Short mmCIF file of N, CA and C in Angstrom, two decimals:
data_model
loop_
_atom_site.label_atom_id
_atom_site.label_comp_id
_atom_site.label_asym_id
_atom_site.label_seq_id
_atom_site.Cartn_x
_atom_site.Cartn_y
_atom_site.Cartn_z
N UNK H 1 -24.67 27.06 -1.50
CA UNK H 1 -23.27 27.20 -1.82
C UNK H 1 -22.69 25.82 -2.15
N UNK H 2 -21.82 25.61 -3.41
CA UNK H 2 -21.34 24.35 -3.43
C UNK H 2 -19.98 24.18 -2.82
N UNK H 3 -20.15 23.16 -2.39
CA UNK H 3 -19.08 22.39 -1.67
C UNK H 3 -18.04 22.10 -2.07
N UNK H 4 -16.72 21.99 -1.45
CA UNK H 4 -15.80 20.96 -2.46
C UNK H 4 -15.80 20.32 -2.16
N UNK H 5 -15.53 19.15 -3.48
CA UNK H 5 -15.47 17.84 -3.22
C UNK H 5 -14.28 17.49 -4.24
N UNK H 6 -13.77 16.72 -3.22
CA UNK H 6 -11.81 15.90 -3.70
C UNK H 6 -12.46 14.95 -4.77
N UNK H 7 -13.46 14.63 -5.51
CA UNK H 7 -13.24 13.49 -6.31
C UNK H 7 -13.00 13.72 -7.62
N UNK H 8 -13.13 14.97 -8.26
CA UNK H 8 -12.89 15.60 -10.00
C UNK H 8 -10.47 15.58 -9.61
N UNK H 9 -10.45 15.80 -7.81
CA UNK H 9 -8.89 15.88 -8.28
C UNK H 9 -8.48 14.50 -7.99
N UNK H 10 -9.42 13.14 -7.59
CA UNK H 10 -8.73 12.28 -7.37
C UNK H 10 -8.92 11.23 -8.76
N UNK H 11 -9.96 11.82 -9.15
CA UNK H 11 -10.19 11.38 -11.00
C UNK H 11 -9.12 11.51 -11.86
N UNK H 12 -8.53 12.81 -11.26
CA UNK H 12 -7.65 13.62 -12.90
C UNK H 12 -6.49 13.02 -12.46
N UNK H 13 -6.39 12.24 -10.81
CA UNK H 13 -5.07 11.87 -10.92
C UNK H 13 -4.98 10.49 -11.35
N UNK H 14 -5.61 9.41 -11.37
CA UNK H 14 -5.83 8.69 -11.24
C UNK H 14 -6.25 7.94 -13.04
N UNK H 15 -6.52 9.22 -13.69
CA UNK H 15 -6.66 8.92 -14.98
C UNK H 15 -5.26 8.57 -15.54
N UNK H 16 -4.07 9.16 -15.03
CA UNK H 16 -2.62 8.99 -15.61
C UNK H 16 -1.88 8.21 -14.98
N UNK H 17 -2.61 7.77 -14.09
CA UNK H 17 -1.95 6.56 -13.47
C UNK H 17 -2.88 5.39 -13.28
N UNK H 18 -2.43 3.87 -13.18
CA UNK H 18 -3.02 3.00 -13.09
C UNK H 18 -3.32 2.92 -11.49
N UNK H 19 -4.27 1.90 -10.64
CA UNK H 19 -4.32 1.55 -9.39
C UNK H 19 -3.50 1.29 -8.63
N UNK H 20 -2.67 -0.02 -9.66
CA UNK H 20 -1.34 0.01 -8.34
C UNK H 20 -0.38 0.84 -8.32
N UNK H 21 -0.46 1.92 -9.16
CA UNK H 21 1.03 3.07 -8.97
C UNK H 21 0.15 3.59 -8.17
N UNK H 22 -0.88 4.09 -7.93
CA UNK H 22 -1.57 4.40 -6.87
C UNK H 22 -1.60 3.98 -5.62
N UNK H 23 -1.81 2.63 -5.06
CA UNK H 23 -1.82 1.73 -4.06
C UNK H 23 0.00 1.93 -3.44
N UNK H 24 0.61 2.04 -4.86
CA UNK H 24 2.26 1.78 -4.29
C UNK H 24 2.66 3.38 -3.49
N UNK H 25 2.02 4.37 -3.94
CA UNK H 25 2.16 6.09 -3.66
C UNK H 25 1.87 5.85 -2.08
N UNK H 26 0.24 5.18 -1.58
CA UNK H 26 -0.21 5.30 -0.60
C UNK H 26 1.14 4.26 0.43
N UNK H 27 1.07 3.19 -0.36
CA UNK H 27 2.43 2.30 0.69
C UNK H 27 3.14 2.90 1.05
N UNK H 28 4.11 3.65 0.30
CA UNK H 28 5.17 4.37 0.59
C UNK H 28 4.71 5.49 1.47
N UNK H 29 3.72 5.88 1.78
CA UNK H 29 3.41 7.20 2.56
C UNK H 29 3.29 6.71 4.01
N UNK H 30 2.47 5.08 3.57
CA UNK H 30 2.30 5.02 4.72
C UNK H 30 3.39 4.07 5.80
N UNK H 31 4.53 3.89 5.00
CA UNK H 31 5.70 3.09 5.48
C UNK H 31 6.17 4.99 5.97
N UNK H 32 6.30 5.71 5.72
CA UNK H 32 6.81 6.82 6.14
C UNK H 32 5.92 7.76 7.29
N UNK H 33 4.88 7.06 7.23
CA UNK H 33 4.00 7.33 8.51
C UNK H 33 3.94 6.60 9.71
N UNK H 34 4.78 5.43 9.38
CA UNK H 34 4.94 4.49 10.65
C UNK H 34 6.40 4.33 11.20
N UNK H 35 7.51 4.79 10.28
CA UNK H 35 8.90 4.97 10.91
C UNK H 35 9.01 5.46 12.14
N UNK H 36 8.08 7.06 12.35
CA UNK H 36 8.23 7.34 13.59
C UNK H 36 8.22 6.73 14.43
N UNK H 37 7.04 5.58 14.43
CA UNK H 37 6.15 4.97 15.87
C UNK H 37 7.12 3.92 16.04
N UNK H 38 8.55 3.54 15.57
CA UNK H 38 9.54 3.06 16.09
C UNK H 38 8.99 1.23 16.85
N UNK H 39 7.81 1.02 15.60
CA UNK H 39 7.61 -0.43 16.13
C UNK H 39 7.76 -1.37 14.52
N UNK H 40 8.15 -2.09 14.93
CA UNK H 40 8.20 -3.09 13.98
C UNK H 40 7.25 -4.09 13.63
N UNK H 41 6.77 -4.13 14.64
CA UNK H 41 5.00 -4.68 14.24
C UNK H 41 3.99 -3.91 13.74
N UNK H 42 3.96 -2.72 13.85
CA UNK H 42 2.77 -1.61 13.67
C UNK H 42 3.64 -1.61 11.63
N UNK H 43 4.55 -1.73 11.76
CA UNK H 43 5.73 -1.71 9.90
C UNK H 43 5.25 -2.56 9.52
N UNK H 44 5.34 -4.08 10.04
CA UNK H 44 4.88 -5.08 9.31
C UNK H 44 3.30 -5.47 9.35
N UNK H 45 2.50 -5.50 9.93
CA UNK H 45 1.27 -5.46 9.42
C UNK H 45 0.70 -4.65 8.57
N UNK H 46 1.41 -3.52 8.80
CA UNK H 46 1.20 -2.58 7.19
C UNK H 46 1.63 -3.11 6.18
N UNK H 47 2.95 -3.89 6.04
CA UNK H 47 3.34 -4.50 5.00
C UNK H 47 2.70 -5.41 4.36
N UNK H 48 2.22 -6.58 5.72
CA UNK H 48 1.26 -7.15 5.47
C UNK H 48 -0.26 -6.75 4.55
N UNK H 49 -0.67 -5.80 4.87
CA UNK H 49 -2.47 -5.08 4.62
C UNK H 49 -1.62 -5.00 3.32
N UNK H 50 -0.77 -4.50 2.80
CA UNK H 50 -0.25 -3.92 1.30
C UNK H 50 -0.02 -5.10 0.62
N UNK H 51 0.84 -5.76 0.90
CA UNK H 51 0.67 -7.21 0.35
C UNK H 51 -0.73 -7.50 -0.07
N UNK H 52 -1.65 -7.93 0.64
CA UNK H 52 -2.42 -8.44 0.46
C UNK H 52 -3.77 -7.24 -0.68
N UNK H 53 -3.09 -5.92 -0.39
CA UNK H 53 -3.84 -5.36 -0.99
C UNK H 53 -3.21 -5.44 -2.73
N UNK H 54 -2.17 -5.39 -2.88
CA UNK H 54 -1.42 -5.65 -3.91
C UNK H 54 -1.72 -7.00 -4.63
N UNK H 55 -2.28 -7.39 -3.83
CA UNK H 55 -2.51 -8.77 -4.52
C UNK H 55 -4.17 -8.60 -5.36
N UNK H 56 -4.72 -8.15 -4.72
CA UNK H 56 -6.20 -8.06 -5.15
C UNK H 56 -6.06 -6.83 -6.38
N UNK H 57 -5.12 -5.89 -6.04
CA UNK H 57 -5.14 -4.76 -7.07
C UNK H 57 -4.84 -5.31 -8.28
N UNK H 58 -4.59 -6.37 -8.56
CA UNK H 58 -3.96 -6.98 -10.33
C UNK H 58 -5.68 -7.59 -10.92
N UNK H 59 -6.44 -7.51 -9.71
CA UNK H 59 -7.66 -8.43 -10.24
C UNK H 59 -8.31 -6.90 -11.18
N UNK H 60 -7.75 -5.76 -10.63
CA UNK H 60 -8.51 -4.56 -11.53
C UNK H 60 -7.85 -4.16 -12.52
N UNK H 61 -6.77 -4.54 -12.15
CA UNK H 61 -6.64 -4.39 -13.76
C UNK H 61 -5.16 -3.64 -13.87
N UNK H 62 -4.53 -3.86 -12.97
CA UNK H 62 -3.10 -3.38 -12.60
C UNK H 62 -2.32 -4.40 -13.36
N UNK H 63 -1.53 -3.96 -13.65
CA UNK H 63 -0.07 -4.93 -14.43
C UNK H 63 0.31 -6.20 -13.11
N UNK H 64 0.26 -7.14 -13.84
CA UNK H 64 0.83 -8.53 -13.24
C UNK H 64 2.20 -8.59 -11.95
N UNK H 65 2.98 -7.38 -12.24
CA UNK H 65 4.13 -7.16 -11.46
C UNK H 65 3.48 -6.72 -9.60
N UNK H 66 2.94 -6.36 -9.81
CA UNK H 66 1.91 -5.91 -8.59
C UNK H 66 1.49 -6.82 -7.70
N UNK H 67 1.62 -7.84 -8.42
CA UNK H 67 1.25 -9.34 -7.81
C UNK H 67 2.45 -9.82 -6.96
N UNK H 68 3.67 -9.73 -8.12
CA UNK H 68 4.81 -10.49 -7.72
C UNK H 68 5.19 -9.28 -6.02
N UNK H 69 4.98 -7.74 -5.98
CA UNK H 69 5.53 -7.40 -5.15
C UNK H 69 4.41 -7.57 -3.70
N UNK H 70 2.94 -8.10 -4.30
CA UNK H 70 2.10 -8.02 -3.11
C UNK H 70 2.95 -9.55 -2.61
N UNK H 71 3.48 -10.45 -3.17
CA UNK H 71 3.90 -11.81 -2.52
C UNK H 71 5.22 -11.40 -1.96
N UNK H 72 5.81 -10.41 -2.75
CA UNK H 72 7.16 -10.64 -1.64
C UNK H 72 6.82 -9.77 -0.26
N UNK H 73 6.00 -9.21 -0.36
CA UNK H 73 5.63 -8.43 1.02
C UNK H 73 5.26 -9.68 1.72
N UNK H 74 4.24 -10.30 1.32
CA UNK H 74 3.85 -11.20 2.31
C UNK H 74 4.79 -12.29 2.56
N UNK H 75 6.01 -12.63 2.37
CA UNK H 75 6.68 -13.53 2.12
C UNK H 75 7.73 -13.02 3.72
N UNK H 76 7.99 -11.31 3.39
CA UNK H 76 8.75 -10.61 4.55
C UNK H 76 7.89 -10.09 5.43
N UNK H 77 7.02 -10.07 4.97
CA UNK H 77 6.36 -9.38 6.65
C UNK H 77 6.49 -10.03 7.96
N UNK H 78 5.79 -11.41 7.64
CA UNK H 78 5.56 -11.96 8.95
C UNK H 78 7.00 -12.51 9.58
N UNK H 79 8.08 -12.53 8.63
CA UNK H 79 9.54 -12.86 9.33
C UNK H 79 9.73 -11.58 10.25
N UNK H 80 9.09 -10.03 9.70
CA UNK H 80 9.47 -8.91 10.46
C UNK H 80 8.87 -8.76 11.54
N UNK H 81 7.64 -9.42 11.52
CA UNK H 81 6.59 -9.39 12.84
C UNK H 81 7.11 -10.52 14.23
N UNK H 82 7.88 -11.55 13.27
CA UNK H 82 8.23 -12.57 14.15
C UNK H 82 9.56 -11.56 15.24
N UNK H 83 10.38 -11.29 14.37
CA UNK H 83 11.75 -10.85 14.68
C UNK H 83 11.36 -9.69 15.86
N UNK H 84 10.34 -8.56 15.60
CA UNK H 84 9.93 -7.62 16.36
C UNK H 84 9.93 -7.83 18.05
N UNK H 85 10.38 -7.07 18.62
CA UNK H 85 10.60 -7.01 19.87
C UNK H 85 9.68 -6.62 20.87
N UNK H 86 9.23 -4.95 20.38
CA UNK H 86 7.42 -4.43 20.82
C UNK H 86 6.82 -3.74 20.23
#
């Protein structure tokens, strides 16, 4: 019996979009997956990982702007990590 497998729907999506509108979909999901946990450090090291992932995503071939927003993440994160309480 064949199996399913997610990669023909993560192809077809992925064909109409570039990496970092991709990378930016997952940020945003996952800034909305960490609101709950009501920490500001668990926010900003995510911000952080995205930053830095944003930064590497222009080396594939993502538009140059991807760059500028992986630096302003990293520029605010660690002020948010500093500021954080627990």
């Amino acid at each position: 019996m064949l199996e399913f497998v997610p990669l023909p729907l993560v192809d077809d999506f992925l064909i109409e979009y570039n990496v970092g509108q991709a990378v930016f979909v997952l940020f945003a999901l996952s800034l909305l997956a960490a609101i709950p946990l009501k920490s500001r450090k668990v926010l900003s090291l995510n911000t952080i990982l995205f930053g830095l992932l944003f930064l590497t995503v222009v080396a594939m071939g993502a538009p140059p702007y991807f760059a500028y927003l992986g630096l302003a993440l990293l520029v605010i994160a660690p002020v948010l990590y500093t500021t954080a309480s627990k």
